[in-house]
Amino acid sequence: MATASKNPVPARVTFLDGRGEMPMVEITTAWSTAEIYLHGAHVTNFKKHDEAPILFLSQCSRFEANQPIRGGIPVIFPWFGAREGMTMHGFARIKAWEIKEIIPAPDGSVSMRFRLPNYPEAGAYPPFLAEYVVTVNEALTLELIVTNNSTEESLEFEECLHTYFAVEDVGAITVAGLKGHSYLDKVANFAKKTEMDQAIRIASEVDRIYLDASGTVEIHDAKLKRVIRVAKENSTSTVVWNPWIAKAQQMPDFGNEEYQKMVCVESGNVNVNKLTLAPGKTSTMKVTLNSHH
Ligand code: TA6
């Protein structure tokens, strides 16, 4: 929770046209700055005033309709991964969300509530409401709130905040907090394995869905001398991904060398951890990102 400052610096919320003339909002608080595009309710930047940005954003990212932004925090909903004949990772990240509420708090924090309008692609699902609350202070807190508005059908869905973290050199980081968990190794055709390392190192393509993993994960960045903490509530899947060299070269919206400057640590409920929401019920997945030296 943000430490309430005696004379909170008034927060500032600015609406502007971002890259690709896409509407975005910039939030500046006493502790930090964040940028959020309405496209996908996509957070593209979070930077504490005295630190390097916490999120990675590709220099080659697209900023156009029906294309995901490469980097920041893609909001993956209502499915994760590939679906025959459908867009990868659901449609929420490539659609415009609406701003429903801006809530300045007495301590100088700012929260912004976004809502996913009812697009035709949602027709395959029982009626639902998806909202996303982004809170900016010395941390960045994200809440993905899904309500099943059906009176008789259960809502089955996957969700994931597919966060790209900025690192100085991916070869000099470790990812901690997943030892002992089972994971599906996409690089080995989704073979089920067990994580043996408390400090995971990345020296090749890594694409792992850790299952029943609800704990905090830390990214230790030796070169930036900082630790990024990914804490979460109501999320039992953690995905760790780095495309490495070959995959980086195959992605047109990602620089060939950019794999060295990022790691995805994603918080969700995917695969066998997918959610089934009873009629009228609401589920809230909460992720809090922070960093310290
Ligand atoms: O979360 C890891 C992953 O599923 C990888 O397999 C890779 O596909 C990545 O997501 C990025 O997917 P995207 O559709 O954003 O290129």
PDB file of C-alpha atoms and ligand atoms in Angstrom:
ATOM      1  CA  MET A   1       0.000   0.000   0.000  1.00  0.00           C
ATOM      2  CA  ALA A   2       1.355   3.426  -0.834  1.00  0.00           C
ATOM      3  CA  THR A   3       2.819   5.184   2.191  1.00  0.00           C
ATOM      4  CA  ALA A   4       0.568   8.197   2.595  1.00  0.00           C
ATOM      5  CA  SER A   5       2.654  11.302   2.148  1.00  0.00           C
ATOM      6  CA  LYS A   6       2.022  14.343   4.344  1.00  0.00           C
ATOM      7  CA  ASN A   7       1.402  16.719   1.442  1.00  0.00           C
ATOM      8  CA  PRO A   8       0.613  14.413  -1.425  1.00  0.00           C
ATOM      9  CA  VAL A   9       1.816  15.797  -4.711  1.00  0.00           C
ATOM     10  CA  PRO A  10      -1.388  16.141  -6.738  1.00  0.00           C
ATOM     11  CA  ALA A  11      -1.599  13.375  -9.286  1.00  0.00           C
ATOM     12  CA  ARG A  12      -1.979  14.347 -12.929  1.00  0.00           C
ATOM     13  CA  VAL A  13      -4.069  12.504 -15.521  1.00  0.00           C
ATOM     14  CA  THR A  14      -3.492  13.526 -19.134  1.00  0.00           C
ATOM     15  CA  PHE A  15      -5.374  12.276 -22.196  1.00  0.00           C
ATOM     16  CA  LEU A  16      -3.401  12.294 -25.428  1.00  0.00           C
ATOM     17  CA  ASP A  17      -2.940  10.627 -28.790  1.00  0.00           C
ATOM     18  CA  GLY A  18      -0.163   8.086 -28.435  1.00  0.00           C
ATOM     19  CA  ARG A  19       1.655   6.075 -31.063  1.00  0.00           C
ATOM     20  CA  GLY A  20      -0.409   5.298 -34.142  1.00  0.00           C
ATOM     21  CA  GLU A  21      -2.696   8.179 -33.042  1.00  0.00           C
ATOM     22  CA  MET A  22      -4.235   5.739 -30.570  1.00  0.00           C
ATOM     23  CA  PRO A  23      -5.883   7.371 -27.526  1.00  0.00           C
ATOM     24  CA  MET A  24      -3.990   6.899 -24.306  1.00  0.00           C
ATOM     25  CA  VAL A  25      -3.864   8.268 -20.796  1.00  0.00           C
ATOM     26  CA  GLU A  26      -0.765   9.260 -18.860  1.00  0.00           C
ATOM     27  CA  ILE A  27      -0.942   9.121 -15.060  1.00  0.00           C
ATOM     28  CA  THR A  28       1.713  10.869 -12.985  1.00  0.00           C
ATOM     29  CA  THR A  29       1.806  10.492  -9.205  1.00  0.00           C
ATOM     30  CA  ALA A  30       4.268  11.481  -6.505  1.00  0.00           C
ATOM     31  CA  TRP A  31       6.001   8.128  -6.966  1.00  0.00           C
ATOM     32  CA  SER A  32       5.652   7.155 -10.602  1.00  0.00           C
ATOM     33  CA  THR A  33       4.330   7.579 -14.120  1.00  0.00           C
ATOM     34  CA  ALA A  34       2.173   5.120 -16.052  1.00  0.00           C
ATOM     35  CA  GLU A  35       0.775   5.059 -19.595  1.00  0.00           C
ATOM     36  CA  ILE A  36      -2.309   3.143 -20.639  1.00  0.00           C
ATOM     37  CA  TYR A  37      -3.766   2.825 -24.153  1.00  0.00           C
ATOM     38  CA  LEU A  38      -7.526   2.343 -24.520  1.00  0.00           C
ATOM     39  CA  HIS A  39      -6.589  -0.281 -27.129  1.00  0.00           C
ATOM     40  CA  GLY A  40      -6.599  -3.448 -25.058  1.00  0.00           C
ATOM     41  CA  ALA A  41      -6.604  -1.333 -21.847  1.00  0.00           C
ATOM     42  CA  HIS A  42      -2.907  -1.855 -22.423  1.00  0.00           C
ATOM     43  CA  VAL A  43      -0.446  -0.529 -19.857  1.00  0.00           C
ATOM     44  CA  THR A  44       2.665   0.291 -21.895  1.00  0.00           C
ATOM     45  CA  ASN A  45       4.784   2.045 -19.276  1.00  0.00           C
ATOM     46  CA  PHE A  46       5.253   2.092 -15.528  1.00  0.00           C
ATOM     47  CA  LYS A  47       8.266   3.968 -14.175  1.00  0.00           C
ATOM     48  CA  LYS A  48       9.063   4.981 -10.624  1.00  0.00           C
ATOM     49  CA  HIS A  49      10.607   8.451 -10.629  1.00  0.00           C
ATOM     50  CA  ASP A  50      14.009   7.303  -9.390  1.00  0.00           C
ATOM     51  CA  GLU A  51      14.239   4.070 -11.373  1.00  0.00           C
ATOM     52  CA  ALA A  52      14.463   2.623 -14.873  1.00  0.00           C
ATOM     53  CA  PRO A  53      11.093   1.611 -16.393  1.00  0.00           C
ATOM     54  CA  ILE A  54       9.761  -1.666 -14.998  1.00  0.00           C
ATOM     55  CA  LEU A  55       7.964  -2.673 -18.202  1.00  0.00           C
ATOM     56  CA  PHE A  56       9.515  -3.529 -21.588  1.00  0.00           C
ATOM     57  CA  LEU A  57       7.964  -2.149 -24.792  1.00  0.00           C
ATOM     58  CA  SER A  58       9.276  -3.274 -28.169  1.00  0.00           C
ATOM     59  CA  GLN A  59      10.664  -0.555 -30.448  1.00  0.00           C
ATOM     60  CA  CYS A  60       8.969  -2.477 -33.270  1.00  0.00           C
ATOM     61  CA  SER A  61       5.540  -2.785 -31.648  1.00  0.00           C
ATOM     62  CA  ARG A  62       2.499  -2.165 -33.789  1.00  0.00           C
ATOM     63  CA  PHE A  63      -0.035   0.394 -32.622  1.00  0.00           C
ATOM     64  CA  GLU A  64      -2.965  -0.386 -34.894  1.00  0.00           C
ATOM     65  CA  ALA A  65      -6.467  -1.862 -34.802  1.00  0.00           C
ATOM     66  CA  ASN A  66      -6.715  -5.642 -34.524  1.00  0.00           C
ATOM     67  CA  GLN A  67      -3.038  -5.953 -33.636  1.00  0.00           C
ATOM     68  CA  PRO A  68      -1.688  -6.518 -30.092  1.00  0.00           C
ATOM     69  CA  ILE A  69       0.863  -4.097 -28.665  1.00  0.00           C
ATOM     70  CA  ARG A  70       4.185  -5.926 -28.170  1.00  0.00           C
ATOM     71  CA  GLY A  71       5.274  -5.335 -24.594  1.00  0.00           C
ATOM     72  CA  GLY A  72       3.775  -3.723 -21.498  1.00  0.00           C
ATOM     73  CA  ILE A  73       0.857  -5.700 -20.051  1.00  0.00           C
ATOM     74  CA  PRO A  74      -1.328  -7.449 -22.662  1.00  0.00           C
ATOM     75  CA  VAL A  75      -4.716  -8.329 -21.121  1.00  0.00           C
ATOM     76  CA  ILE A  76      -5.306 -11.902 -22.250  1.00  0.00           C
ATOM     77  CA  PHE A  77      -9.016 -12.844 -22.074  1.00  0.00           C
ATOM     78  CA  PRO A  78     -11.206 -14.937 -22.494  1.00  0.00           C
ATOM     79  CA  TRP A  79      -8.745 -17.592 -23.716  1.00  0.00           C
ATOM     80  CA  PHE A  80      -4.968 -18.080 -23.487  1.00  0.00           C
ATOM     81  CA  GLY A  81      -2.859 -19.489 -26.315  1.00  0.00           C
ATOM     82  CA  ALA A  82      -3.898 -20.627 -29.765  1.00  0.00           C
ATOM     83  CA  ARG A  83      -7.477 -21.490 -30.770  1.00  0.00           C
ATOM     84  CA  GLU A  84      -8.196 -22.993 -34.189  1.00  0.00           C
ATOM     85  CA  GLY A  85      -9.105 -20.210 -36.608  1.00  0.00           C
ATOM     86  CA  MET A  86      -9.218 -17.550 -33.904  1.00  0.00           C
ATOM     87  CA  THR A  87      -6.856 -14.823 -32.784  1.00  0.00           C
ATOM     88  CA  MET A  88      -4.080 -15.877 -30.408  1.00  0.00           C
ATOM     89  CA  HIS A  89      -4.635 -15.082 -26.707  1.00  0.00           C
ATOM     90  CA  GLY A  90      -8.252 -13.958 -26.934  1.00  0.00           C
ATOM     91  CA  PHE A  91      -9.749 -10.743 -28.300  1.00  0.00           C
ATOM     92  CA  ALA A  92      -9.616  -8.433 -25.238  1.00  0.00           C
ATOM     93  CA  ARG A  93      -6.090  -7.200 -26.025  1.00  0.00           C
ATOM     94  CA  ILE A  94      -6.958  -6.097 -29.593  1.00  0.00           C
ATOM     95  CA  LYS A  95     -10.199  -4.275 -28.809  1.00  0.00           C
ATOM     96  CA  ALA A  96     -10.817  -0.740 -27.522  1.00  0.00           C
ATOM     97  CA  TRP A  97     -11.897  -0.627 -23.884  1.00  0.00           C
ATOM     98  CA  GLU A  98     -13.887   2.239 -22.382  1.00  0.00           C
ATOM     99  CA  ILE A  99     -12.852   4.354 -19.400  1.00  0.00           C
ATOM    100  CA  LYS A 100     -15.604   4.090 -16.794  1.00  0.00           C
ATOM    101  CA  GLU A 101     -14.093   5.866 -13.802  1.00  0.00           C
ATOM    102  CA  ILE A 102     -11.022   7.802 -12.646  1.00  0.00           C
ATOM    103  CA  ILE A 103     -10.534   7.652  -8.879  1.00  0.00           C
ATOM    104  CA  PRO A 104      -7.935   9.890  -7.249  1.00  0.00           C
ATOM    105  CA  ALA A 105      -7.239   8.676  -3.692  1.00  0.00           C
ATOM    106  CA  PRO A 106      -6.385  10.966  -0.722  1.00  0.00           C
ATOM    107  CA  ASP A 107      -2.839   9.520  -0.567  1.00  0.00           C
ATOM    108  CA  GLY A 108      -2.121  10.660  -4.137  1.00  0.00           C
ATOM    109  CA  SER A 109      -2.747   7.286  -5.798  1.00  0.00           C
ATOM    110  CA  VAL A 110      -4.867   7.177  -8.950  1.00  0.00           C
ATOM    111  CA  SER A 111      -7.115   4.296 -10.021  1.00  0.00           C
ATOM    112  CA  MET A 112      -8.672   3.986 -13.446  1.00  0.00           C
ATOM    113  CA  ARG A 113     -11.485   1.548 -14.248  1.00  0.00           C
ATOM    114  CA  PHE A 114     -11.828   0.257 -17.799  1.00  0.00           C
ATOM    115  CA  ARG A 115     -14.691  -1.811 -19.246  1.00  0.00           C
ATOM    116  CA  LEU A 116     -14.642  -4.149 -22.242  1.00  0.00           C
ATOM    117  CA  PRO A 117     -17.609  -3.247 -24.452  1.00  0.00           C
ATOM    118  CA  ASN A 118     -19.800  -6.053 -25.718  1.00  0.00           C
ATOM    119  CA  TYR A 119     -18.121  -7.033 -29.003  1.00  0.00           C
ATOM    120  CA  PRO A 120     -19.503  -9.659 -31.431  1.00  0.00           C
ATOM    121  CA  GLU A 121     -16.641 -12.021 -30.537  1.00  0.00           C
ATOM    122  CA  ALA A 122     -18.184 -12.319 -27.057  1.00  0.00           C
ATOM    123  CA  GLY A 123     -21.244 -13.927 -28.645  1.00  0.00           C
ATOM    124  CA  ALA A 124     -19.743 -17.391 -28.191  1.00  0.00           C
ATOM    125  CA  TYR A 125     -19.821 -16.876 -24.413  1.00  0.00           C
ATOM    126  CA  PRO A 126     -22.651 -16.442 -21.908  1.00  0.00           C
ATOM    127  CA  PRO A 127     -23.229 -12.716 -21.207  1.00  0.00           C
ATOM    128  CA  PHE A 128     -20.355 -11.357 -19.118  1.00  0.00           C
ATOM    129  CA  LEU A 129     -18.876  -8.086 -17.920  1.00  0.00           C
ATOM    130  CA  ALA A 130     -15.094  -7.620 -17.947  1.00  0.00           C
ATOM    131  CA  GLU A 131     -13.580  -4.657 -16.112  1.00  0.00           C
ATOM    132  CA  TYR A 132      -9.967  -3.779 -15.394  1.00  0.00           C
ATOM    133  CA  VAL A 133      -8.826  -1.465 -12.627  1.00  0.00           C
ATOM    134  CA  VAL A 134      -5.305  -0.034 -12.814  1.00  0.00           C
ATOM    135  CA  THR A 135      -3.983   1.654  -9.650  1.00  0.00           C
ATOM    136  CA  VAL A 136      -0.830   3.751  -9.833  1.00  0.00           C
ATOM    137  CA  ASN A 137       1.276   4.738  -6.825  1.00  0.00           C
ATOM    138  CA  GLU A 138       4.697   3.463  -5.742  1.00  0.00           C
ATOM    139  CA  ALA A 139       3.470   0.146  -7.138  1.00  0.00           C
ATOM    140  CA  LEU A 140       1.291  -0.764 -10.103  1.00  0.00           C
ATOM    141  CA  THR A 141      -1.771  -2.797  -9.167  1.00  0.00           C
ATOM    142  CA  LEU A 142      -3.978  -4.484 -11.756  1.00  0.00           C
ATOM    143  CA  GLU A 143      -7.353  -6.073 -11.107  1.00  0.00           C
ATOM    144  CA  LEU A 144      -9.153  -8.034 -13.811  1.00  0.00           C
ATOM    145  CA  ILE A 145     -12.781  -8.367 -12.721  1.00  0.00           C
ATOM    146  CA  VAL A 146     -15.070 -10.752 -14.605  1.00  0.00           C
ATOM    147  CA  THR A 147     -18.796 -11.097 -13.832  1.00  0.00           C
ATOM    148  CA  ASN A 148     -20.994 -13.858 -15.234  1.00  0.00           C
ATOM    149  CA  ASN A 149     -24.227 -12.037 -16.119  1.00  0.00           C
ATOM    150  CA  SER A 150     -25.985 -15.214 -17.193  1.00  0.00           C
ATOM    151  CA  THR A 151     -28.806 -16.443 -14.965  1.00  0.00           C
ATOM    152  CA  GLU A 152     -28.324 -20.077 -15.841  1.00  0.00           C
ATOM    153  CA  GLU A 153     -25.065 -20.766 -17.697  1.00  0.00           C
ATOM    154  CA  SER A 154     -21.599 -21.059 -16.119  1.00  0.00           C
ATOM    155  CA  LEU A 155     -18.875 -18.935 -17.720  1.00  0.00           C
ATOM    156  CA  GLU A 156     -15.689 -20.856 -18.510  1.00  0.00           C
ATOM    157  CA  PHE A 157     -12.680 -18.666 -19.389  1.00  0.00           C
ATOM    158  CA  GLU A 158      -8.944 -18.187 -19.149  1.00  0.00           C
ATOM    159  CA  GLU A 159      -7.254 -14.914 -18.212  1.00  0.00           C
ATOM    160  CA  CYS A 160      -3.677 -13.738 -18.047  1.00  0.00           C
ATOM    161  CA  LEU A 161      -1.804 -10.467 -17.557  1.00  0.00           C
ATOM    162  CA  HIS A 162       1.013 -11.234 -19.995  1.00  0.00           C
ATOM    163  CA  THR A 163       3.500  -8.786 -18.519  1.00  0.00           C
ATOM    164  CA  TYR A 164       6.789  -7.942 -20.253  1.00  0.00           C
ATOM    165  CA  PHE A 165       9.411  -6.821 -17.711  1.00  0.00           C
ATOM    166  CA  ALA A 166      12.419  -4.701 -18.656  1.00  0.00           C
ATOM    167  CA  VAL A 167      15.797  -6.193 -17.731  1.00  0.00           C
ATOM    168  CA  GLU A 168      19.308  -4.963 -18.480  1.00  0.00           C
ATOM    169  CA  ASP A 169      20.522  -8.360 -19.713  1.00  0.00           C
ATOM    170  CA  VAL A 170      18.351 -11.470 -19.633  1.00  0.00           C
ATOM    171  CA  GLY A 171      21.502 -13.589 -19.219  1.00  0.00           C
ATOM    172  CA  ALA A 172      22.172 -11.865 -15.889  1.00  0.00           C
ATOM    173  CA  ILE A 173      18.785 -12.287 -14.220  1.00  0.00           C
ATOM    174  CA  THR A 174      17.231 -15.012 -12.134  1.00  0.00           C
ATOM    175  CA  VAL A 175      13.516 -15.701 -11.644  1.00  0.00           C
ATOM    176  CA  ALA A 176      12.709 -16.883  -8.119  1.00  0.00           C
ATOM    177  CA  GLY A 177       9.627 -18.357  -6.449  1.00  0.00           C
ATOM    178  CA  LEU A 178       8.632 -21.288  -8.650  1.00  0.00           C
ATOM    179  CA  LYS A 179      10.744 -24.144  -7.217  1.00  0.00           C
ATOM    180  CA  GLY A 180       8.749 -27.339  -6.761  1.00  0.00           C
ATOM    181  CA  HIS A 181       5.910 -26.364  -9.098  1.00  0.00           C
ATOM    182  CA  SER A 182       4.839 -28.475 -12.047  1.00  0.00           C
ATOM    183  CA  TYR A 183       4.953 -26.743 -15.388  1.00  0.00           C
ATOM    184  CA  LEU A 184       4.006 -27.433 -18.988  1.00  0.00           C
ATOM    185  CA  ASP A 185       7.063 -26.860 -21.160  1.00  0.00           C
ATOM    186  CA  LYS A 186       5.835 -25.435 -24.484  1.00  0.00           C
ATOM    187  CA  VAL A 187       9.355 -25.779 -25.897  1.00  0.00           C
ATOM    188  CA  ALA A 188       9.074 -29.553 -25.291  1.00  0.00           C
ATOM    189  CA  ASN A 189       5.589 -29.955 -26.746  1.00  0.00           C
ATOM    190  CA  PHE A 190       3.939 -29.107 -23.417  1.00  0.00           C
ATOM    191  CA  ALA A 191       5.678 -31.937 -21.563  1.00  0.00           C
ATOM    192  CA  LYS A 192       4.895 -31.797 -17.840  1.00  0.00           C
ATOM    193  CA  LYS A 193       7.999 -31.164 -15.702  1.00  0.00           C
ATOM    194  CA  THR A 194       8.871 -30.023 -12.196  1.00  0.00           C
ATOM    195  CA  GLU A 195      10.833 -26.851 -11.477  1.00  0.00           C
ATOM    196  CA  MET A 196      13.979 -27.766  -9.570  1.00  0.00           C
ATOM    197  CA  ASP A 197      15.589 -24.313  -9.384  1.00  0.00           C
ATOM    198  CA  GLN A 198      14.891 -21.631  -6.821  1.00  0.00           C
ATOM    199  CA  ALA A 199      16.759 -19.236  -9.132  1.00  0.00           C
ATOM    200  CA  ILE A 200      15.757 -19.889 -12.753  1.00  0.00           C
ATOM    201  CA  ARG A 201      18.264 -18.688 -15.347  1.00  0.00           C
ATOM    202  CA  ILE A 202      17.462 -18.032 -19.007  1.00  0.00           C
ATOM    203  CA  ALA A 203      19.973 -19.117 -21.666  1.00  0.00           C
ATOM    204  CA  SER A 204      17.625 -20.340 -24.422  1.00  0.00           C
ATOM    205  CA  GLU A 205      13.945 -20.111 -25.379  1.00  0.00           C
ATOM    206  CA  VAL A 206      11.831 -20.516 -22.239  1.00  0.00           C
ATOM    207  CA  ASP A 207       8.059 -20.943 -22.449  1.00  0.00           C
ATOM    208  CA  ARG A 208       6.608 -22.520 -19.326  1.00  0.00           C
ATOM    209  CA  ILE A 209       3.124 -22.584 -17.829  1.00  0.00           C
ATOM    210  CA  TYR A 210       3.552 -23.179 -14.087  1.00  0.00           C
ATOM    211  CA  LEU A 211       0.424 -24.771 -12.663  1.00  0.00           C
ATOM    212  CA  ASP A 212      -1.176 -24.266  -9.241  1.00  0.00           C
ATOM    213  CA  ALA A 213       1.377 -21.504  -8.700  1.00  0.00           C
ATOM    214  CA  SER A 214      -0.196 -18.738  -6.636  1.00  0.00           C
ATOM    215  CA  GLY A 215       2.900 -17.306  -4.970  1.00  0.00           C
ATOM    216  CA  THR A 216       4.973 -14.198  -5.457  1.00  0.00           C
ATOM    217  CA  VAL A 217       7.663 -14.336  -8.144  1.00  0.00           C
ATOM    218  CA  GLU A 218      10.764 -12.131  -8.073  1.00  0.00           C
ATOM    219  CA  ILE A 219      12.997 -11.094 -10.961  1.00  0.00           C
ATOM    220  CA  HIS A 220      16.520 -10.454  -9.678  1.00  0.00           C
ATOM    221  CA  ASP A 221      18.327  -8.152 -12.101  1.00  0.00           C
ATOM    222  CA  ALA A 222      22.019  -8.234 -11.208  1.00  0.00           C
ATOM    223  CA  LYS A 223      23.022  -5.521 -13.672  1.00  0.00           C
ATOM    224  CA  LEU A 224      20.308  -3.038 -12.698  1.00  0.00           C
ATOM    225  CA  LYS A 225      20.821  -4.117  -9.078  1.00  0.00           C
ATOM    226  CA  ARG A 226      17.086  -4.336  -8.563  1.00  0.00           C
ATOM    227  CA  VAL A 227      14.411  -6.851  -7.725  1.00  0.00           C
ATOM    228  CA  ILE A 228      10.991  -6.724  -9.397  1.00  0.00           C
ATOM    229  CA  ARG A 229       8.243  -8.373  -7.358  1.00  0.00           C
ATOM    230  CA  VAL A 230       5.179  -9.906  -8.973  1.00  0.00           C
ATOM    231  CA  ALA A 231       2.628 -10.536  -6.216  1.00  0.00           C
ATOM    232  CA  LYS A 232      -0.868 -11.791  -6.972  1.00  0.00           C
ATOM    233  CA  GLU A 233      -4.238 -12.889  -5.582  1.00  0.00           C
ATOM    234  CA  ASN A 234      -6.675 -15.351  -7.169  1.00  0.00           C
ATOM    235  CA  SER A 235      -4.199 -16.444  -9.817  1.00  0.00           C
ATOM    236  CA  THR A 236      -2.912 -20.017  -9.907  1.00  0.00           C
ATOM    237  CA  SER A 237      -0.964 -19.974 -13.171  1.00  0.00           C
ATOM    238  CA  THR A 238       2.377 -18.248 -13.736  1.00  0.00           C
ATOM    239  CA  VAL A 239       3.895 -18.208 -17.226  1.00  0.00           C
ATOM    240  CA  VAL A 240       7.589 -17.499 -17.819  1.00  0.00           C
ATOM    241  CA  TRP A 241       8.566 -16.678 -21.398  1.00  0.00           C
ATOM    242  CA  ASN A 242      11.564 -15.492 -23.330  1.00  0.00           C
ATOM    243  CA  PRO A 243      11.532 -16.071 -27.126  1.00  0.00           C
ATOM    244  CA  TRP A 244      15.349 -16.138 -27.381  1.00  0.00           C
ATOM    245  CA  ILE A 245      17.064 -15.721 -30.767  1.00  0.00           C
ATOM    246  CA  ALA A 246      15.158 -17.780 -33.340  1.00  0.00           C
ATOM    247  CA  LYS A 247      11.658 -16.808 -32.160  1.00  0.00           C
ATOM    248  CA  ALA A 248      12.735 -13.155 -31.829  1.00  0.00           C
ATOM    249  CA  GLN A 249      13.772 -13.196 -35.490  1.00  0.00           C
ATOM    250  CA  GLN A 250      10.375 -14.637 -36.435  1.00  0.00           C
ATOM    251  CA  MET A 251       8.387 -11.860 -34.745  1.00  0.00           C
ATOM    252  CA  PRO A 252       7.934  -8.848 -37.079  1.00  0.00           C
ATOM    253  CA  ASP A 253       6.893  -6.606 -34.151  1.00  0.00           C
ATOM    254  CA  PHE A 254       9.930  -7.454 -31.999  1.00  0.00           C
ATOM    255  CA  GLY A 255      13.579  -6.541 -32.575  1.00  0.00           C
ATOM    256  CA  ASN A 256      16.006  -9.378 -33.218  1.00  0.00           C
ATOM    257  CA  GLU A 257      18.107  -8.389 -30.192  1.00  0.00           C
ATOM    258  CA  GLU A 258      15.240  -7.391 -27.906  1.00  0.00           C
ATOM    259  CA  TYR A 259      15.017 -10.827 -26.282  1.00  0.00           C
ATOM    260  CA  GLN A 260      18.053  -9.713 -24.257  1.00  0.00           C
ATOM    261  CA  LYS A 261      16.116  -6.861 -22.672  1.00  0.00           C
ATOM    262  CA  MET A 262      12.953  -8.544 -21.466  1.00  0.00           C
ATOM    263  CA  VAL A 263      11.360 -11.442 -19.658  1.00  0.00           C
ATOM    264  CA  CYS A 264       7.647 -12.200 -19.416  1.00  0.00           C
ATOM    265  CA  VAL A 265       6.376 -13.258 -16.001  1.00  0.00           C
ATOM    266  CA  GLU A 266       2.664 -13.634 -16.551  1.00  0.00           C
ATOM    267  CA  SER A 267      -0.033 -13.984 -13.909  1.00  0.00           C
ATOM    268  CA  GLY A 268      -3.251 -15.739 -14.846  1.00  0.00           C
ATOM    269  CA  ASN A 269      -5.632 -18.643 -14.665  1.00  0.00           C
ATOM    270  CA  VAL A 270      -4.953 -20.711 -17.781  1.00  0.00           C
ATOM    271  CA  ASN A 271      -4.955 -24.289 -19.106  1.00  0.00           C
ATOM    272  CA  VAL A 272      -5.953 -26.683 -16.302  1.00  0.00           C
ATOM    273  CA  ASN A 273      -6.253 -23.638 -14.003  1.00  0.00           C
ATOM    274  CA  LYS A 274      -8.956 -22.066 -16.194  1.00  0.00           C
ATOM    275  CA  LEU A 275     -11.950 -20.669 -14.304  1.00  0.00           C
ATOM    276  CA  THR A 276     -15.594 -21.729 -14.332  1.00  0.00           C
ATOM    277  CA  LEU A 277     -17.745 -18.930 -12.936  1.00  0.00           C
ATOM    278  CA  ALA A 278     -21.252 -19.772 -11.699  1.00  0.00           C
ATOM    279  CA  PRO A 279     -24.174 -17.620 -12.872  1.00  0.00           C
ATOM    280  CA  GLY A 280     -24.177 -14.171 -11.277  1.00  0.00           C
ATOM    281  CA  LYS A 281     -20.734 -14.606  -9.710  1.00  0.00           C
ATOM    282  CA  THR A 282     -17.697 -12.316 -10.032  1.00  0.00           C
ATOM    283  CA  SER A 283     -13.999 -13.244  -9.990  1.00  0.00           C
ATOM    284  CA  THR A 284     -11.218 -10.714  -9.407  1.00  0.00           C
ATOM    285  CA  MET A 285      -7.607 -11.509 -10.238  1.00  0.00           C
ATOM    286  CA  LYS A 286      -5.192  -9.004  -8.653  1.00  0.00           C
ATOM    287  CA  VAL A 287      -1.535  -8.479  -9.552  1.00  0.00           C
ATOM    288  CA  THR A 288       0.783  -6.004  -7.824  1.00  0.00           C
ATOM    289  CA  LEU A 289       4.091  -5.036  -9.437  1.00  0.00           C
ATOM    290  CA  ASN A 290       6.817  -3.279  -7.509  1.00  0.00           C
ATOM    291  CA  SER A 291      10.575  -2.964  -7.543  1.00  0.00           C
ATOM    292  CA  HIS A 292      13.306  -2.210  -5.044  1.00  0.00           C
ATOM    293  CA  HIS A 293      17.060  -1.900  -5.079  1.00  0.00           C
TER     294      HIS A 293
HETATM  295  O1  TA6 B   1       2.912 -16.549 -22.901  1.00  0.00           O
HETATM  296  C1  TA6 B   1       3.835 -17.174 -23.747  1.00  0.00           C
HETATM  297  C2  TA6 B   1       3.236 -17.266 -25.139  1.00  0.00           C
HETATM  298  O2  TA6 B   1       2.095 -18.089 -25.148  1.00  0.00           O
HETATM  299  C3  TA6 B   1       4.323 -17.771 -26.085  1.00  0.00           C
HETATM  300  O3  TA6 B   1       4.100 -19.096 -26.481  1.00  0.00           O
HETATM  301  C4  TA6 B   1       4.229 -16.785 -27.239  1.00  0.00           C
HETATM  302  O4  TA6 B   1       3.229 -17.186 -28.147  1.00  0.00           O
HETATM  303  C5  TA6 B   1       3.848 -15.527 -26.465  1.00  0.00           C
HETATM  304  O5  TA6 B   1       2.832 -15.969 -25.593  1.00  0.00           O
HETATM  305  C6  TA6 B   1       3.485 -14.338 -27.284  1.00  0.00           C
HETATM  306  O6  TA6 B   1       2.302 -14.558 -27.983  1.00  0.00           O
HETATM  307  P1  TA6 B   1       1.826 -13.373 -28.992  1.00  0.00           P
HETATM  308  O7  TA6 B   1       0.541 -13.842 -29.553  1.00  0.00           O
HETATM  309  O8  TA6 B   1       1.682 -12.120 -28.152  1.00  0.00           O
HETATM  310  O9  TA6 B   1       2.953 -13.219 -29.983  1.00  0.00           O
END
